[in-house]
mmCIF file of N, CA, C and O and ligand atoms in Angstrom:
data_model
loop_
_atom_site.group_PDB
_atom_site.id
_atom_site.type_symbol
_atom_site.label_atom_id
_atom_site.label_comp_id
_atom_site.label_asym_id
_atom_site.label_seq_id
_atom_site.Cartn_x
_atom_site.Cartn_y
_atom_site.Cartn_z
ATOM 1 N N UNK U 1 0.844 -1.211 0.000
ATOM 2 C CA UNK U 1 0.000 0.000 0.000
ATOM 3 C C UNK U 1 0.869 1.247 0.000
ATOM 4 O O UNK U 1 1.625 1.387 0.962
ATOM 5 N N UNK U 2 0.859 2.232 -1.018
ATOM 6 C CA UNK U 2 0.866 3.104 -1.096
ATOM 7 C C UNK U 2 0.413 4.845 -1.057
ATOM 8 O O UNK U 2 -0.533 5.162 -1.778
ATOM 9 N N UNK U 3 1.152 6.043 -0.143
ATOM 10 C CA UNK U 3 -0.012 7.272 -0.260
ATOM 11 C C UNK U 3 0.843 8.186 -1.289
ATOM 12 O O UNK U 3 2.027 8.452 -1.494
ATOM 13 N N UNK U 4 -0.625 8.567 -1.903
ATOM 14 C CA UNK U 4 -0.634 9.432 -3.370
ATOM 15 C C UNK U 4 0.503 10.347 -2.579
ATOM 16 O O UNK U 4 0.486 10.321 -1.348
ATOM 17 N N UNK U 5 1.601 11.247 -3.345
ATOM 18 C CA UNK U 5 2.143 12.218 -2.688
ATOM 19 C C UNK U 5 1.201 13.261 -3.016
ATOM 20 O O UNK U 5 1.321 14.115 -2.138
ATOM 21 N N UNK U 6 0.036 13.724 -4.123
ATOM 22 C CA UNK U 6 -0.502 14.751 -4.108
ATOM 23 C C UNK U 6 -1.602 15.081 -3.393
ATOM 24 O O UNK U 6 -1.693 16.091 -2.695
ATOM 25 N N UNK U 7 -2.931 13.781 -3.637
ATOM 26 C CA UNK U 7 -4.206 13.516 -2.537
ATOM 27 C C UNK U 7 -4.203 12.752 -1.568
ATOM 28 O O UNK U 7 -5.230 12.144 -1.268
ATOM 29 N N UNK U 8 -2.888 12.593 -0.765
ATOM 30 C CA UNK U 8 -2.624 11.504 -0.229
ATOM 31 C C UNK U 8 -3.767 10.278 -0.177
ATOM 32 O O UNK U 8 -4.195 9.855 0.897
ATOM 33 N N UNK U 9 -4.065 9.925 -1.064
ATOM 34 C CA UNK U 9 -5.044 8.972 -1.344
ATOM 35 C C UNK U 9 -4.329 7.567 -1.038
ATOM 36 O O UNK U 9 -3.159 7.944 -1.088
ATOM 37 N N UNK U 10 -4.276 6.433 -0.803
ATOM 38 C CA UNK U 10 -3.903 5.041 -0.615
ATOM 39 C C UNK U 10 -4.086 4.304 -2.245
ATOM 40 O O UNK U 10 -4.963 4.591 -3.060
ATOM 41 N N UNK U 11 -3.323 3.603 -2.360
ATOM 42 C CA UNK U 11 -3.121 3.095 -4.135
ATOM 43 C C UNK U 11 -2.114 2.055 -3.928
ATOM 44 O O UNK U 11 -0.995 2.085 -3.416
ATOM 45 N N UNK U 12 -2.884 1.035 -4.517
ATOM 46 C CA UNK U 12 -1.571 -0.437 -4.779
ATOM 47 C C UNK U 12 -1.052 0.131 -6.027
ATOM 48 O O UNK U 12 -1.744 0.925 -6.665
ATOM 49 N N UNK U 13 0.356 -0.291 -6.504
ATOM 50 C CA UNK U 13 1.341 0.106 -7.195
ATOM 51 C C UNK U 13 2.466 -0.933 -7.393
ATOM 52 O O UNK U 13 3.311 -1.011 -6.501
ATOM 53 N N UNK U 14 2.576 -1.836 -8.599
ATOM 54 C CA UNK U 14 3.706 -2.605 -8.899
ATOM 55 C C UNK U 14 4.798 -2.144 -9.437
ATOM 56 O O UNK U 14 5.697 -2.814 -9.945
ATOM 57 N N UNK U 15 4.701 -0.332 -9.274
ATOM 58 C CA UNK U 15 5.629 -0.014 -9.501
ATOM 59 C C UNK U 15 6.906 0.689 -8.658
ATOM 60 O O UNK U 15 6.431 1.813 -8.496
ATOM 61 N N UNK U 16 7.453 0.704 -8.396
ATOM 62 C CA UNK U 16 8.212 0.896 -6.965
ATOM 63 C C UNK U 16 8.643 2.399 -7.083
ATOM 64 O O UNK U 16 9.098 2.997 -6.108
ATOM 65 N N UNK U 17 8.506 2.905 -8.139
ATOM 66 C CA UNK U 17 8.637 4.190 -7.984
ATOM 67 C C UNK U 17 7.752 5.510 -8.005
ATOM 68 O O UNK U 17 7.966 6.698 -7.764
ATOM 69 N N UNK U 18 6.529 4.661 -8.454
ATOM 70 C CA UNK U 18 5.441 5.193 -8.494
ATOM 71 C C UNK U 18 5.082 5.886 -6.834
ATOM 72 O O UNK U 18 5.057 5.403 -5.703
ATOM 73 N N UNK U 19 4.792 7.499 -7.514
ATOM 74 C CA UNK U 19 4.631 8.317 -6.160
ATOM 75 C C UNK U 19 2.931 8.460 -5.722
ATOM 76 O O UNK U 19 2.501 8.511 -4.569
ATOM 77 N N UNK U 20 2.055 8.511 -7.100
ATOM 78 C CA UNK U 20 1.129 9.627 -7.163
ATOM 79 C C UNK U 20 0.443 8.353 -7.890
ATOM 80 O O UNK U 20 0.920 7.568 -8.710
ATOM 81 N N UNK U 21 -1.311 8.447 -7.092
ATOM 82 C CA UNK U 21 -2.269 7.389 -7.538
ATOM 83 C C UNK U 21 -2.575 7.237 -8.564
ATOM 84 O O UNK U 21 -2.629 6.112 -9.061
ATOM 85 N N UNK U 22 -2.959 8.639 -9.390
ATOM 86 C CA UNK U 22 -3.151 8.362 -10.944
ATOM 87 C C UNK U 22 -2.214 9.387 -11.799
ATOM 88 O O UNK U 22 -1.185 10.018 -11.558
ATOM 89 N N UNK U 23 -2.991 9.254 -12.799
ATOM 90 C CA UNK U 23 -2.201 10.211 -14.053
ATOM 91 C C UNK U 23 -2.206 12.255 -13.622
ATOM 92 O O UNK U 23 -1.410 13.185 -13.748
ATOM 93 N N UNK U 24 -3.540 12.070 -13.124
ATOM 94 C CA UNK U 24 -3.973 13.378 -12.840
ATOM 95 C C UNK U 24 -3.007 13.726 -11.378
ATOM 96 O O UNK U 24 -2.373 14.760 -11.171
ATOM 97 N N UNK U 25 -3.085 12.932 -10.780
ATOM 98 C CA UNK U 25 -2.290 13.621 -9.718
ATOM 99 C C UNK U 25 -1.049 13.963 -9.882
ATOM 100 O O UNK U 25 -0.457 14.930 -9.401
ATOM 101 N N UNK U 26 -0.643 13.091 -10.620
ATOM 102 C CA UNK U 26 0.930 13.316 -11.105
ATOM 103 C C UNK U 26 1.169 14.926 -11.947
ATOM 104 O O UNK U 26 1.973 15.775 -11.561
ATOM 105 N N UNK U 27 0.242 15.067 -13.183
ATOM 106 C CA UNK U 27 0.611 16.000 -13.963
ATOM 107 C C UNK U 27 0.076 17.471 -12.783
ATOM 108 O O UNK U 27 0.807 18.424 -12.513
ATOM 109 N N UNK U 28 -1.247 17.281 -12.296
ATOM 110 C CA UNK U 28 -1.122 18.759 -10.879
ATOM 111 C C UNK U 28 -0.119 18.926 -9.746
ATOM 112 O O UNK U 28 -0.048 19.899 -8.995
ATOM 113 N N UNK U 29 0.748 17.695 -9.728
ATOM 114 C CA UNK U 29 1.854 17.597 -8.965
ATOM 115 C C UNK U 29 3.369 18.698 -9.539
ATOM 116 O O UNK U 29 4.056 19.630 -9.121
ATOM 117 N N UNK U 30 3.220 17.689 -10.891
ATOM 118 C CA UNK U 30 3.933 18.366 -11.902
ATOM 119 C C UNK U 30 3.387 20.107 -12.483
ATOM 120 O O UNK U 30 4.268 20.879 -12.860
ATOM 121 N N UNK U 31 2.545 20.364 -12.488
ATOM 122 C CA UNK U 31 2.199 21.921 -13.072
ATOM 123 C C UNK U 31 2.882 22.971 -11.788
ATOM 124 O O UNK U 31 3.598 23.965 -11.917
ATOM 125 N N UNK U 32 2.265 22.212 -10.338
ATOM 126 C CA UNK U 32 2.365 22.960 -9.317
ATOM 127 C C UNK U 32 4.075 23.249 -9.135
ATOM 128 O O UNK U 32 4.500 24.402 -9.070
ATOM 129 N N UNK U 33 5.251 21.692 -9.042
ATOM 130 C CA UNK U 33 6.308 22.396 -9.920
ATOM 131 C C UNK U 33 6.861 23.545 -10.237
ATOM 132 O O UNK U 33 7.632 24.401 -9.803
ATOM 133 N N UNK U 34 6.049 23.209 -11.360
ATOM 134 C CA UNK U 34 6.663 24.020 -12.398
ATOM 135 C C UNK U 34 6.425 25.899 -12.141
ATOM 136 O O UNK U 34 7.207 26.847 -12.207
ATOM 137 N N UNK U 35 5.137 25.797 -11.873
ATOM 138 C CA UNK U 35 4.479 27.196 -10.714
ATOM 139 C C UNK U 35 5.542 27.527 -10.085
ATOM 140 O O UNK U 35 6.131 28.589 -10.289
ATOM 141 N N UNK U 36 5.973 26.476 -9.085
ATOM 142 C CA UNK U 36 6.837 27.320 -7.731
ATOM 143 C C UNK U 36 8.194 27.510 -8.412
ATOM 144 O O UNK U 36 8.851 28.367 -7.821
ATOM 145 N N UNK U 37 8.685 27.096 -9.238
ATOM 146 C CA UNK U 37 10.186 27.226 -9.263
ATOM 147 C C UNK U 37 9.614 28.538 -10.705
ATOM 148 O O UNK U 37 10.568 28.799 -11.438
ATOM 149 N N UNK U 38 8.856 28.964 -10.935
ATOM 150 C CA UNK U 38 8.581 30.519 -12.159
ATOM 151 C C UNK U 38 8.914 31.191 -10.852
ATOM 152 O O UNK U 38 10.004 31.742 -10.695
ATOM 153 N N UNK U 39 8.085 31.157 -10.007
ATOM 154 C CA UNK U 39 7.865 32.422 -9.024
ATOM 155 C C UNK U 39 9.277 32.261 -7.903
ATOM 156 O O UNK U 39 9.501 33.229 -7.176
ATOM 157 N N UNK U 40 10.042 31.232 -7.817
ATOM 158 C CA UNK U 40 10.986 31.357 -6.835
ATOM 159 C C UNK U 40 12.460 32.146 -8.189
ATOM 160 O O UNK U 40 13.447 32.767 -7.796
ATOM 161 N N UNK U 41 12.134 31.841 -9.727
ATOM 162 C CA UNK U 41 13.273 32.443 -10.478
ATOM 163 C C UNK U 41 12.791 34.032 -10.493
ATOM 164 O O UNK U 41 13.681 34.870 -10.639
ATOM 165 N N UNK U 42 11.291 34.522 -10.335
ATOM 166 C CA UNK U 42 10.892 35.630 -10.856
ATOM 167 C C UNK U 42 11.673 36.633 -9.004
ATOM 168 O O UNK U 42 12.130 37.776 -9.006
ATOM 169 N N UNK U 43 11.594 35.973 -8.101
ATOM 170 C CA UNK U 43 12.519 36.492 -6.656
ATOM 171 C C UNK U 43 13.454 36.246 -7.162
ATOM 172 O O UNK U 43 13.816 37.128 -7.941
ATOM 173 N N UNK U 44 14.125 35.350 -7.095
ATOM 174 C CA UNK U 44 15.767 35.553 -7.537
ATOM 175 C C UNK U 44 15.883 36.924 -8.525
ATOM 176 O O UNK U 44 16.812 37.700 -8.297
ATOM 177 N N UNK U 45 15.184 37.140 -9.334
ATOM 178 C CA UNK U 45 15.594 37.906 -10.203
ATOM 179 C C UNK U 45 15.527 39.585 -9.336
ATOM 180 O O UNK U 45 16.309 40.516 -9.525
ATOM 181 N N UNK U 46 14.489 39.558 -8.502
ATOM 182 C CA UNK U 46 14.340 40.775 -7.895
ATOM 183 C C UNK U 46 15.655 41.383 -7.254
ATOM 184 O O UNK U 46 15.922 42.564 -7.032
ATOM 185 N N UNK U 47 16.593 39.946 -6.962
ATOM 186 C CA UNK U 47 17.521 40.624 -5.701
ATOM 187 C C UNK U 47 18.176 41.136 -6.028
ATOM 188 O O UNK U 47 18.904 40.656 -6.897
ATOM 189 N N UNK U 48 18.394 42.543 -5.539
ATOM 190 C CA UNK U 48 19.427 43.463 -5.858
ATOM 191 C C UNK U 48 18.907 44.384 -5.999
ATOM 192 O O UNK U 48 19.163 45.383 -5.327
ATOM 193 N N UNK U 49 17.788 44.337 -7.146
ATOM 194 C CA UNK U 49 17.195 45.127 -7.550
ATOM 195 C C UNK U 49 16.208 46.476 -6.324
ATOM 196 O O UNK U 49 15.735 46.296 -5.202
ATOM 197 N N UNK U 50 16.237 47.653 -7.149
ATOM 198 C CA UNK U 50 15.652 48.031 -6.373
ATOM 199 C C UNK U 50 14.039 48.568 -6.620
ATOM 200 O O UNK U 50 13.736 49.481 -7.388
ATOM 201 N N UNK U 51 12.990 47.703 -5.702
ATOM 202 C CA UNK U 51 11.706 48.303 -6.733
ATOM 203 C C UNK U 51 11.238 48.913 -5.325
ATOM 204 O O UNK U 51 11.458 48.609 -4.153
ATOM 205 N N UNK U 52 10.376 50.071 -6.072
ATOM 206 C CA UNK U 52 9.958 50.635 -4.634
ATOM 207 C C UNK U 52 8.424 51.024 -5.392
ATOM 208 O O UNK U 52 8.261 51.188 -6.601
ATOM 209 N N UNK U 53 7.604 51.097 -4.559
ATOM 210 C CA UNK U 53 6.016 51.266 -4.376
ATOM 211 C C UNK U 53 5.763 52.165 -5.187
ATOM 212 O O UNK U 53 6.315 53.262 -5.111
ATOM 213 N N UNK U 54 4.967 51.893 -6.023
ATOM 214 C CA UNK U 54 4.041 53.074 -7.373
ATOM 215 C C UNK U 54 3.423 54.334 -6.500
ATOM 216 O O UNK U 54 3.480 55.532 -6.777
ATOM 217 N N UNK U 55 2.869 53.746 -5.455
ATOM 218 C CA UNK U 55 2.197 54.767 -4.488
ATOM 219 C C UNK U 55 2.626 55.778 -3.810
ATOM 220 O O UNK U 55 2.338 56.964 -3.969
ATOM 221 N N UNK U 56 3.496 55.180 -2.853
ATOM 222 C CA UNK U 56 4.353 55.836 -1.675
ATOM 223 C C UNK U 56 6.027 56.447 -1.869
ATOM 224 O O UNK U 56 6.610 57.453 -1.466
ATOM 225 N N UNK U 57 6.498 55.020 -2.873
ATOM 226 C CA UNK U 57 7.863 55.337 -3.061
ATOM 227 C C UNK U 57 8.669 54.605 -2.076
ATOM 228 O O UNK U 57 9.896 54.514 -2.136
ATOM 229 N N UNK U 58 7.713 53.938 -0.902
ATOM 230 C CA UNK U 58 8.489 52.689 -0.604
ATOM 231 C C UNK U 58 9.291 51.617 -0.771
ATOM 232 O O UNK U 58 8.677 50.939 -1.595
ATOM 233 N N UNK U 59 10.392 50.987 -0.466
ATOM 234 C CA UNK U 59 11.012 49.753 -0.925
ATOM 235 C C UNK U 59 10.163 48.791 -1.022
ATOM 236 O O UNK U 59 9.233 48.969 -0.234
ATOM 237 N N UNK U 60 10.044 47.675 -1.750
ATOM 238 C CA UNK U 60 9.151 46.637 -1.981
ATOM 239 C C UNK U 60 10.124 45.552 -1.446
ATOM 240 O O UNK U 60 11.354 45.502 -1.442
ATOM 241 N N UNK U 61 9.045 44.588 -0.938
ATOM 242 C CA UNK U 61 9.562 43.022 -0.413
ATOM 243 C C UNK U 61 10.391 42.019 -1.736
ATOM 244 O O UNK U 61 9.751 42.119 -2.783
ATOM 245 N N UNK U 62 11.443 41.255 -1.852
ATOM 246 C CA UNK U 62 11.337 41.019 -3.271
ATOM 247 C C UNK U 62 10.279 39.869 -3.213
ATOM 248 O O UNK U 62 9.995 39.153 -4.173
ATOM 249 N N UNK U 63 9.563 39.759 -1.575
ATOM 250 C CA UNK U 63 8.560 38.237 -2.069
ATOM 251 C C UNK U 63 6.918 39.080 -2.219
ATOM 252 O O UNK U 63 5.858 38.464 -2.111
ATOM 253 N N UNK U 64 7.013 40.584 -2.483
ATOM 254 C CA UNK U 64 6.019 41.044 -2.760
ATOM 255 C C UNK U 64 5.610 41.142 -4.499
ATOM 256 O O UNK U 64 6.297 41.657 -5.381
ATOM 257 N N UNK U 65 4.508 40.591 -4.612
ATOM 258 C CA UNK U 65 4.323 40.614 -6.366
ATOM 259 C C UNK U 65 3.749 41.646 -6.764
ATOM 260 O O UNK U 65 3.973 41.972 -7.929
ATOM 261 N N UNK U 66 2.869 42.457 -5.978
ATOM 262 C CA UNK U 66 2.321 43.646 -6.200
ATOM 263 C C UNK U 66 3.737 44.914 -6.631
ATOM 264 O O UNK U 66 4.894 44.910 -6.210
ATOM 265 N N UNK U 67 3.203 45.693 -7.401
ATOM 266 C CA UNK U 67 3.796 46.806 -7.730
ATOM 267 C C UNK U 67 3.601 48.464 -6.543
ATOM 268 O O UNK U 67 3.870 49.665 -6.559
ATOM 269 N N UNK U 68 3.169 47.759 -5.947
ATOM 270 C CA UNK U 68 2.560 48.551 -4.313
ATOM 271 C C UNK U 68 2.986 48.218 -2.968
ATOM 272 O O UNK U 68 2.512 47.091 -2.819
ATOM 273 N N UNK U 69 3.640 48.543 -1.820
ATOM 274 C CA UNK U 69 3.539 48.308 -0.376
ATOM 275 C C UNK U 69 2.286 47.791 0.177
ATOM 276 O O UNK U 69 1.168 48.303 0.229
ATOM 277 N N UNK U 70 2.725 46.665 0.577
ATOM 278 C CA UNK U 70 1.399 46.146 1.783
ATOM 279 C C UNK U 70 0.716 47.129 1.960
ATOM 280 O O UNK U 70 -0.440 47.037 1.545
ATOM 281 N N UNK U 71 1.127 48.419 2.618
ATOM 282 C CA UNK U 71 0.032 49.182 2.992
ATOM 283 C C UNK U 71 -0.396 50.427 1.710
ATOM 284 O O UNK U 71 -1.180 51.326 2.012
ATOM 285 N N UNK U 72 0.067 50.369 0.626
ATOM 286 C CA UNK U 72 -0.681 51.017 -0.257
ATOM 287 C C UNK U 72 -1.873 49.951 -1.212
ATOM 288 O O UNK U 72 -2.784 50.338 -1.943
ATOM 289 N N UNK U 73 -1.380 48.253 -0.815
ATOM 290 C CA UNK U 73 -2.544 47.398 -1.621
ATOM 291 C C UNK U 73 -3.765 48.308 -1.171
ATOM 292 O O UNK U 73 -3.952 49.392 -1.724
ATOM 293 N N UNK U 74 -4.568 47.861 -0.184
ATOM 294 C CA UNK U 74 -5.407 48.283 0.537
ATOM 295 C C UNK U 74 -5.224 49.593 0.876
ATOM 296 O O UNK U 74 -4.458 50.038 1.730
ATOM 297 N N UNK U 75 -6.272 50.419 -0.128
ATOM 298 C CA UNK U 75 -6.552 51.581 -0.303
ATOM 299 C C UNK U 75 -7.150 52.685 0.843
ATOM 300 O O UNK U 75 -8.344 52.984 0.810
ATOM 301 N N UNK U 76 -6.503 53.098 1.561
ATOM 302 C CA UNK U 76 -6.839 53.461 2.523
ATOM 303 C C UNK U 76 -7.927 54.860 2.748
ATOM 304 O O UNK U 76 -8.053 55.534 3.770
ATOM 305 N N UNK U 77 -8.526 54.994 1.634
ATOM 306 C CA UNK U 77 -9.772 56.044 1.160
ATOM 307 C C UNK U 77 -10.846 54.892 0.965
ATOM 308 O O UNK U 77 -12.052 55.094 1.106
ATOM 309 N N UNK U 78 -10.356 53.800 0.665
ATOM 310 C CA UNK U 78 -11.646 53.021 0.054
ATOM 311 C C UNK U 78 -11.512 52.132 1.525
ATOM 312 O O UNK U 78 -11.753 51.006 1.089
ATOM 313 N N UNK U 79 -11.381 52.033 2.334
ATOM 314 C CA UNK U 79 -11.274 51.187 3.674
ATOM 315 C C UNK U 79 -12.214 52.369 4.265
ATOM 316 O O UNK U 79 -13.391 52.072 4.469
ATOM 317 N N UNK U 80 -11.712 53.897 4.602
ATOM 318 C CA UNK U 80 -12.385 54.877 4.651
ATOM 319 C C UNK U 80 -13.867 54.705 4.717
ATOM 320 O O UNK U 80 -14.589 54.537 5.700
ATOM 321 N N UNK U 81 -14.136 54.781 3.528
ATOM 322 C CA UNK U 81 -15.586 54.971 2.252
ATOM 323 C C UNK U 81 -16.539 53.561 3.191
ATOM 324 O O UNK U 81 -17.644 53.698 3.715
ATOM 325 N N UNK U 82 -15.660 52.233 3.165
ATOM 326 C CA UNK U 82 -16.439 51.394 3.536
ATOM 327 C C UNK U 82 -16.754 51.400 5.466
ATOM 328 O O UNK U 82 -17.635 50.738 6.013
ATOM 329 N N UNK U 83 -16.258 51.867 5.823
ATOM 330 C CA UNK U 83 -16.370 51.969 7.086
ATOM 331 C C UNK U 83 -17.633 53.100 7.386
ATOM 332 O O UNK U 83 -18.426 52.919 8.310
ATOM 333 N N UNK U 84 -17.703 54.286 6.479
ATOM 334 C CA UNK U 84 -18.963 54.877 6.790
ATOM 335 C C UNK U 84 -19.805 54.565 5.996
ATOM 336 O O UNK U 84 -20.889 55.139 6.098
ATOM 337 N N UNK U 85 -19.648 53.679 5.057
ATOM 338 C CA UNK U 85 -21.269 52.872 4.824
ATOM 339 C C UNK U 85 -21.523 51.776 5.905
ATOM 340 O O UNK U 85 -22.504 52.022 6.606
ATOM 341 N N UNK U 86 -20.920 50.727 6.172
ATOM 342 C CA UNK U 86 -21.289 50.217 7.642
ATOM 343 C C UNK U 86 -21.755 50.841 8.757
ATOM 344 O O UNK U 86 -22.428 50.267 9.614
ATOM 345 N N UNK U 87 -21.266 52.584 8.813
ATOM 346 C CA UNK U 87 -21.824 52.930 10.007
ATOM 347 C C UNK U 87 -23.013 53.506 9.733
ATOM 348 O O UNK U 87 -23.906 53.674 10.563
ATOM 349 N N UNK U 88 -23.063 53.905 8.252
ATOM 350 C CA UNK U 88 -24.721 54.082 8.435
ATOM 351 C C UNK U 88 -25.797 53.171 8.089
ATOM 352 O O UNK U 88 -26.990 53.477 8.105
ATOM 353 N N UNK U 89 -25.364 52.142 7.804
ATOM 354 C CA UNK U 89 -26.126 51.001 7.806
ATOM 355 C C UNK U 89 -26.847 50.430 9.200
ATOM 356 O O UNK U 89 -27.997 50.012 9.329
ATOM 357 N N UNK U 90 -25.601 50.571 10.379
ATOM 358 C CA UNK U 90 -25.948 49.776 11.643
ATOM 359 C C UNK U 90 -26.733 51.420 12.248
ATOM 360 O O UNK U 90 -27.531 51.404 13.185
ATOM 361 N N UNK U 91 -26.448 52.357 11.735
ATOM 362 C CA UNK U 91 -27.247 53.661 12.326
ATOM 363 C C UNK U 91 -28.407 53.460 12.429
ATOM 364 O O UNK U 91 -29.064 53.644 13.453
ATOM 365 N N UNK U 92 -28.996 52.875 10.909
ATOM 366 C CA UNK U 92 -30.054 53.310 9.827
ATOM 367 C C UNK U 92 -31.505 52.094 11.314
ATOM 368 O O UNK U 92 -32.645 52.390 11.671
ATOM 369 N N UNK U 93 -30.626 50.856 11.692
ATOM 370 C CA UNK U 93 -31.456 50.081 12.187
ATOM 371 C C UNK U 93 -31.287 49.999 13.716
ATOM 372 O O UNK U 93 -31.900 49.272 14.498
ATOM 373 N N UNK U 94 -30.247 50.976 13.992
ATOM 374 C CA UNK U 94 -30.550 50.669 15.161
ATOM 375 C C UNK U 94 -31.867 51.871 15.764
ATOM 376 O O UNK U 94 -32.223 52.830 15.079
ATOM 377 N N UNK U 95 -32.498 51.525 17.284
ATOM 378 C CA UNK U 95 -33.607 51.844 17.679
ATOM 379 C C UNK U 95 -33.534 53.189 18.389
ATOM 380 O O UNK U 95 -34.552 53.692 18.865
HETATM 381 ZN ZN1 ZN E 101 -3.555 10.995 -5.912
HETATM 382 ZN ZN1 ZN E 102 3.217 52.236 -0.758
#
């Protein structure tokens, strides 16, 4: 008895090297891969480099993908905006 390395699912296997229960698990095993090592070359490539925030002019993380600082993602006029529609919402009903 064997567990899938992707769904850890249980699978007999006469093959001894066989990791992954079926075909499908193998190739989302394989895509996912291929995913992490784009995004671990697209950091490597950052280092050194210097990128700093569209917004603020901040330094950027190189494990940040945004073209923005954490705190310029989240728009801090539109966090604003939504906070006084909630308050007049809970205004509107309360007694
Ligand atoms: Zn599997
Ligand atoms: Zn910023």
């Amino acid at each position: 008895m064997k567990n899938c390395k992707w769904c850890d699912k249980n699978f007999e296997s006469d093959i001894s090297y066989q990791i992954y229960c079926s075909e499908q698990c193998r190739e989302q095993a394989t895509k996912e891969k291929i995913a992490q090592r784009y995004i671990q070359s697209r950091r490597q490539k950052r280092k050194g480099k210097n990128r700093l925030c569209k917004q603020c002019g901040e330094k950027l993380s190189i494990y940040n993908d945004e073209p923005l600082c954490n705190k310029c993602v989240i728009n801090p006029n539109d966090v604003k905006k939504a906070l006084k529609q909630i308050k007049g919402m809970t205004n509107g009903k309360s007694k």
